[in-house]
Short mmCIF file of C-alpha atoms in Angstrom, two decimals:
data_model
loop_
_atom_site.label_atom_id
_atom_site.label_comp_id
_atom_site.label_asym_id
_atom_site.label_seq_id
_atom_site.Cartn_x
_atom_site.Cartn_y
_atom_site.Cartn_z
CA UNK V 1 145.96 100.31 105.66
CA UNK V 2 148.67 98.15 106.95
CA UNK V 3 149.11 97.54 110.47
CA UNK V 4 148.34 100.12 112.90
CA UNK V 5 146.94 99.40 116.77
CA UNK V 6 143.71 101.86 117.30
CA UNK V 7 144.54 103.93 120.52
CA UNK V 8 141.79 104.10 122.93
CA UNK V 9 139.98 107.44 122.51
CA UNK V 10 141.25 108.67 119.34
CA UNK V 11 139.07 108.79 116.23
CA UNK V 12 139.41 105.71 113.00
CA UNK V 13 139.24 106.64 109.84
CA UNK V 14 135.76 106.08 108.12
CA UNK V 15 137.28 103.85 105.89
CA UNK V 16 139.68 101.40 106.51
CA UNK V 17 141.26 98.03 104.56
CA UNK V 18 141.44 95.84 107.53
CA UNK V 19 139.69 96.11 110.82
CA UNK V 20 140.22 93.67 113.68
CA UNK V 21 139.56 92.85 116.66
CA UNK V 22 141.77 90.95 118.39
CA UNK V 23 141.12 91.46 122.62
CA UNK V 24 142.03 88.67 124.76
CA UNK V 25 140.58 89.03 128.47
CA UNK V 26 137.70 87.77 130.25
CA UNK V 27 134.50 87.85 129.51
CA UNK V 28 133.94 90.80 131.51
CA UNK V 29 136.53 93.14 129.72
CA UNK V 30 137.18 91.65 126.54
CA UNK V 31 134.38 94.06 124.62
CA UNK V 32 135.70 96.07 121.69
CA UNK V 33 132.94 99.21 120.86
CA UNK V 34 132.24 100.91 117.60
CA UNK V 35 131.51 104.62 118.39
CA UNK V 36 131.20 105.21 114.92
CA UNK V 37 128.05 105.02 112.57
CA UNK V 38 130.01 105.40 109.43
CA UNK V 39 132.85 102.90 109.37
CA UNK V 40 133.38 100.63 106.17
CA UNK V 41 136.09 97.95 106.43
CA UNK V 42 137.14 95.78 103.42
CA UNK V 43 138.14 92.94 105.89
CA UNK V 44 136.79 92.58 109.00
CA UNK V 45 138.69 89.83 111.14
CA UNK V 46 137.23 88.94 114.36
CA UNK V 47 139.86 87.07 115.81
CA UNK V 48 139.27 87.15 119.87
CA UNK V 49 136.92 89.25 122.22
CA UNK V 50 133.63 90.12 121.66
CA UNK V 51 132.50 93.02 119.04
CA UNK V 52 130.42 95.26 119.53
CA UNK V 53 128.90 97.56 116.51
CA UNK V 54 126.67 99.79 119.22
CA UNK V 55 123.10 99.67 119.28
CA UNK V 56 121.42 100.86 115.81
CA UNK V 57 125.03 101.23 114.53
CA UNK V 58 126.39 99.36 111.53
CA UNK V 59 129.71 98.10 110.33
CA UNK V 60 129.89 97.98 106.84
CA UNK V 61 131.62 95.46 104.54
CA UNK V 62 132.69 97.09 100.93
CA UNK V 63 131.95 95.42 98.32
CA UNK V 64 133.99 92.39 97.57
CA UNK V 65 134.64 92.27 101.08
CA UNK V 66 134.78 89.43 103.77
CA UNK V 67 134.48 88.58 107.58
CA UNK V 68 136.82 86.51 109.21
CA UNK V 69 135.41 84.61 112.35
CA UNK V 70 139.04 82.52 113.77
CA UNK V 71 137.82 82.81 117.52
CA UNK V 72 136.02 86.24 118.14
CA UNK V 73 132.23 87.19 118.09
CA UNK V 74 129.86 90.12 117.90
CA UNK V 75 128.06 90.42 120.63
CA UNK V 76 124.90 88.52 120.93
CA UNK V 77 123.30 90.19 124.00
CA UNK V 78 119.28 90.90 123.45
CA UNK V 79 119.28 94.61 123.72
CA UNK V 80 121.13 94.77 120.58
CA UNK V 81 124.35 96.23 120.97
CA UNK V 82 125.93 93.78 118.55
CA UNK V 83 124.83 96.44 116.39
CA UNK V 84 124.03 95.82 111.87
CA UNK V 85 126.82 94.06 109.60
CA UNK V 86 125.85 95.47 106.51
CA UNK V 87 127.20 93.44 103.50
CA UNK V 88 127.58 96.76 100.54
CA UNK V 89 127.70 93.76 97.48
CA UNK V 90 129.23 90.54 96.90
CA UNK V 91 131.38 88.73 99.73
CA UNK V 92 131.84 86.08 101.77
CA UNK V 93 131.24 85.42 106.06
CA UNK V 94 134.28 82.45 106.86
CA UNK V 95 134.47 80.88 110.10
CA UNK V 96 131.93 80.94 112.21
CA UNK V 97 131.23 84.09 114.51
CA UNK V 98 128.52 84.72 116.11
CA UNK V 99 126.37 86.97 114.75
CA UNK V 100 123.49 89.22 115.36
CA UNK V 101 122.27 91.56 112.15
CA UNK V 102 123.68 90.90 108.88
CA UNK V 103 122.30 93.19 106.51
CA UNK V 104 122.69 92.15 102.68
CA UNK V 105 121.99 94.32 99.68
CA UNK V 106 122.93 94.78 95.75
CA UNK V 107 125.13 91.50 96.32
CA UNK V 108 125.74 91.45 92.59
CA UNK V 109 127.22 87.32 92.66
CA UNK V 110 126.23 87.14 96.04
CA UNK V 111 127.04 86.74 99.72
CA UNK V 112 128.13 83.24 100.90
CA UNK V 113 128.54 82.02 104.58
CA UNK V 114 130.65 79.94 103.70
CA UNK V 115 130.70 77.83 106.96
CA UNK V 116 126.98 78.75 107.50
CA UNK V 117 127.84 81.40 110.19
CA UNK V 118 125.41 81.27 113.21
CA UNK V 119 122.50 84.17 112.81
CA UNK V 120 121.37 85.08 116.69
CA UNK V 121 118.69 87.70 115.33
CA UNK V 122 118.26 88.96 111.91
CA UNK V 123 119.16 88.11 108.54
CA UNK V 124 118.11 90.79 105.80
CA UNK V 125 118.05 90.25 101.96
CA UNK V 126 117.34 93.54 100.99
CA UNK V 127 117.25 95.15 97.53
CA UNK V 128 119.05 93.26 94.48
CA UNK V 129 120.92 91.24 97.43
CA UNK V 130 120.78 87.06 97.47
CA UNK V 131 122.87 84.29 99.56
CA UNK V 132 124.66 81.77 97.69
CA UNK V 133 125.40 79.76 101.13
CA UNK V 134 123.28 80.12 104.14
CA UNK V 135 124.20 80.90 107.48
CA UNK V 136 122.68 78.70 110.28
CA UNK V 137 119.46 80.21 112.07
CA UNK V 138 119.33 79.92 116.01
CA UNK V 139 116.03 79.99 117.82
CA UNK V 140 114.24 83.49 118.09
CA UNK V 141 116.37 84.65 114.78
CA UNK V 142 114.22 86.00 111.37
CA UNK V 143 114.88 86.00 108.28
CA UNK V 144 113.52 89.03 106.56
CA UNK V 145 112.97 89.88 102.98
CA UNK V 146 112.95 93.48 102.45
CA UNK V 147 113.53 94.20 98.85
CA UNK V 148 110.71 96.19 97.58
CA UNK V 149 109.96 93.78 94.78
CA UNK V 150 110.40 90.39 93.41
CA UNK V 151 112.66 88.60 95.02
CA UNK V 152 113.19 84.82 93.51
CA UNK V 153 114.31 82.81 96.34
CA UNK V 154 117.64 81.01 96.26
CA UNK V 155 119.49 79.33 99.44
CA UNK V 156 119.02 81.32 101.99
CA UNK V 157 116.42 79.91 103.55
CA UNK V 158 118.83 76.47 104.30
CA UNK V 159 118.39 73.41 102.13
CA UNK V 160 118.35 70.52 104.34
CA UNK V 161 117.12 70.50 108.21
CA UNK V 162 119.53 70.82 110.22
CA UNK V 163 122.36 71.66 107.87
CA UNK V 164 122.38 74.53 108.34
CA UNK V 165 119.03 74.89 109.38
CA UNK V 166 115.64 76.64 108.90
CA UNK V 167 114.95 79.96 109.73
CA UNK V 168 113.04 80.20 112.89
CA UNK V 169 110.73 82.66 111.76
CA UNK V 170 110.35 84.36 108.21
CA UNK V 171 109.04 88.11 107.46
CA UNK V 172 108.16 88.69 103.79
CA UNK V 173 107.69 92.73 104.36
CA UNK V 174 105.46 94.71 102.21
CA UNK V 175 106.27 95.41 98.60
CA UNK V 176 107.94 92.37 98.70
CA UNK V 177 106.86 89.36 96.96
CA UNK V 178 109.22 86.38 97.75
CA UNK V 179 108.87 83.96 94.21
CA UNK V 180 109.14 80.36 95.11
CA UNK V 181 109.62 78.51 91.64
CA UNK V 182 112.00 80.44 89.69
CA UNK V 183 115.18 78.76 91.36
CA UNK V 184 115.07 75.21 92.36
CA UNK V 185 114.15 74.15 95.64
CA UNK V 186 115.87 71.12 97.88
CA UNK V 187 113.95 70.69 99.96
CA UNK V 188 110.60 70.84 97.85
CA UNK V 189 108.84 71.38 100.91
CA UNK V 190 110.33 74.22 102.85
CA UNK V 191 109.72 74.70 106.81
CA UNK V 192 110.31 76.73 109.72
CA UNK V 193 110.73 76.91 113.30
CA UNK V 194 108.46 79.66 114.55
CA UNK V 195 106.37 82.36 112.71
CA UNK V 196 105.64 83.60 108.80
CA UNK V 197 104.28 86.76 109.18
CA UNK V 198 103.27 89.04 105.84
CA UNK V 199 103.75 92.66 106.20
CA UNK V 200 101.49 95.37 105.48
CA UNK V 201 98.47 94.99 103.70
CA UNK V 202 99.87 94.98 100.25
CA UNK V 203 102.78 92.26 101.48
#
């Protein structure tokens, strides 16, 4: 609320306006940790360094809220400790950060990457939550739907190869029934890079 530096070793409030990270260093020291589990930000601007939600942690985005990408990243290291961005409702990704988990649910109008922001493992429609601009999907990244129902498919999956891209693989968990003709589809003919796998039984 405002501007106020975060001193090393002291606690942040569990809620906060505006949270960034803005480290300059080298690659080696430029990582910016969330200790936290239970941190919402209404703005989250990644400006420079590398962020770093923890491994099974999440960095939630209220609702109405945005991420700023201008030069930063979250970490995109394989044993996970770029950590969940969980969207709360409607908002919008700018720039173009690199990502790892972005979590989206009850999106009301919708969560837009508006420069289709670079997925590096997951990205998770889950209950009542829908893209209205998709991010771009690098190799070895799934897109999951997870929302214990009907979901009818809108743009997340990418609407032209390339720009911004298919998913490289696609999980349809079970309960989840992803509807293909209730929106309209550009491509009519959709495709991906890697694997469709069903869930459980009744997926």
């Amino acid at each position: 609320n405002g501007t106020v530096n975060q001193i090393t070793g002291t606690r942040m409030a569990d809620v906060v306006g505006s949270l960034t990270i803005n480290n300059s260093g080298t690659a080696s020291n430029n990582f910016v940790t969330l200790t936290d589990n239970n941190t919402t930000a209404t703005t989250f601007n990644i400006q420079a360094g590398i962020f770093r939600a923890g491994s099974g942690n999440t960095l939630r985005i209220a609702a109405g809220g945005t991420v700023n990408g201008s030069g930063g990243h979250v970490s995109t290291d394989v044993n996970g400790e770029g950590g969940t961005i969980q969207m709360l409702g409607a908002g919008n990704i700018t720039g173009t950060p690199r990502l790892w988990i972005v979590a989206i649910g009850n999106s009301g109008t919708g969560v837009s990457f508006t420069n289709n922001a670079p997925i590096y493992h997951q990205c998770i429609i889950g209950s009542n939550g829908f893209v209205t601009n998709a991010p771009t999907y690098q190799s070895g990244s799934t897109l999951i739907y997870r929302t214990n129902g009907t979901f009818a498919r809108n743009v997340e999956w990418g609407n032209t190869a390339g720009l911004p891209g298919y998913p490289h693989h696609v999980t349809v968990d079970g309960n989840t029934i992803v509807d293909l003709f209730t929106n309209g589809i550009t491509p009519a003919t959709l495709a991906i890079g890697g694997n469709l796998q069903l869930g459980s039984s009744n997926g």
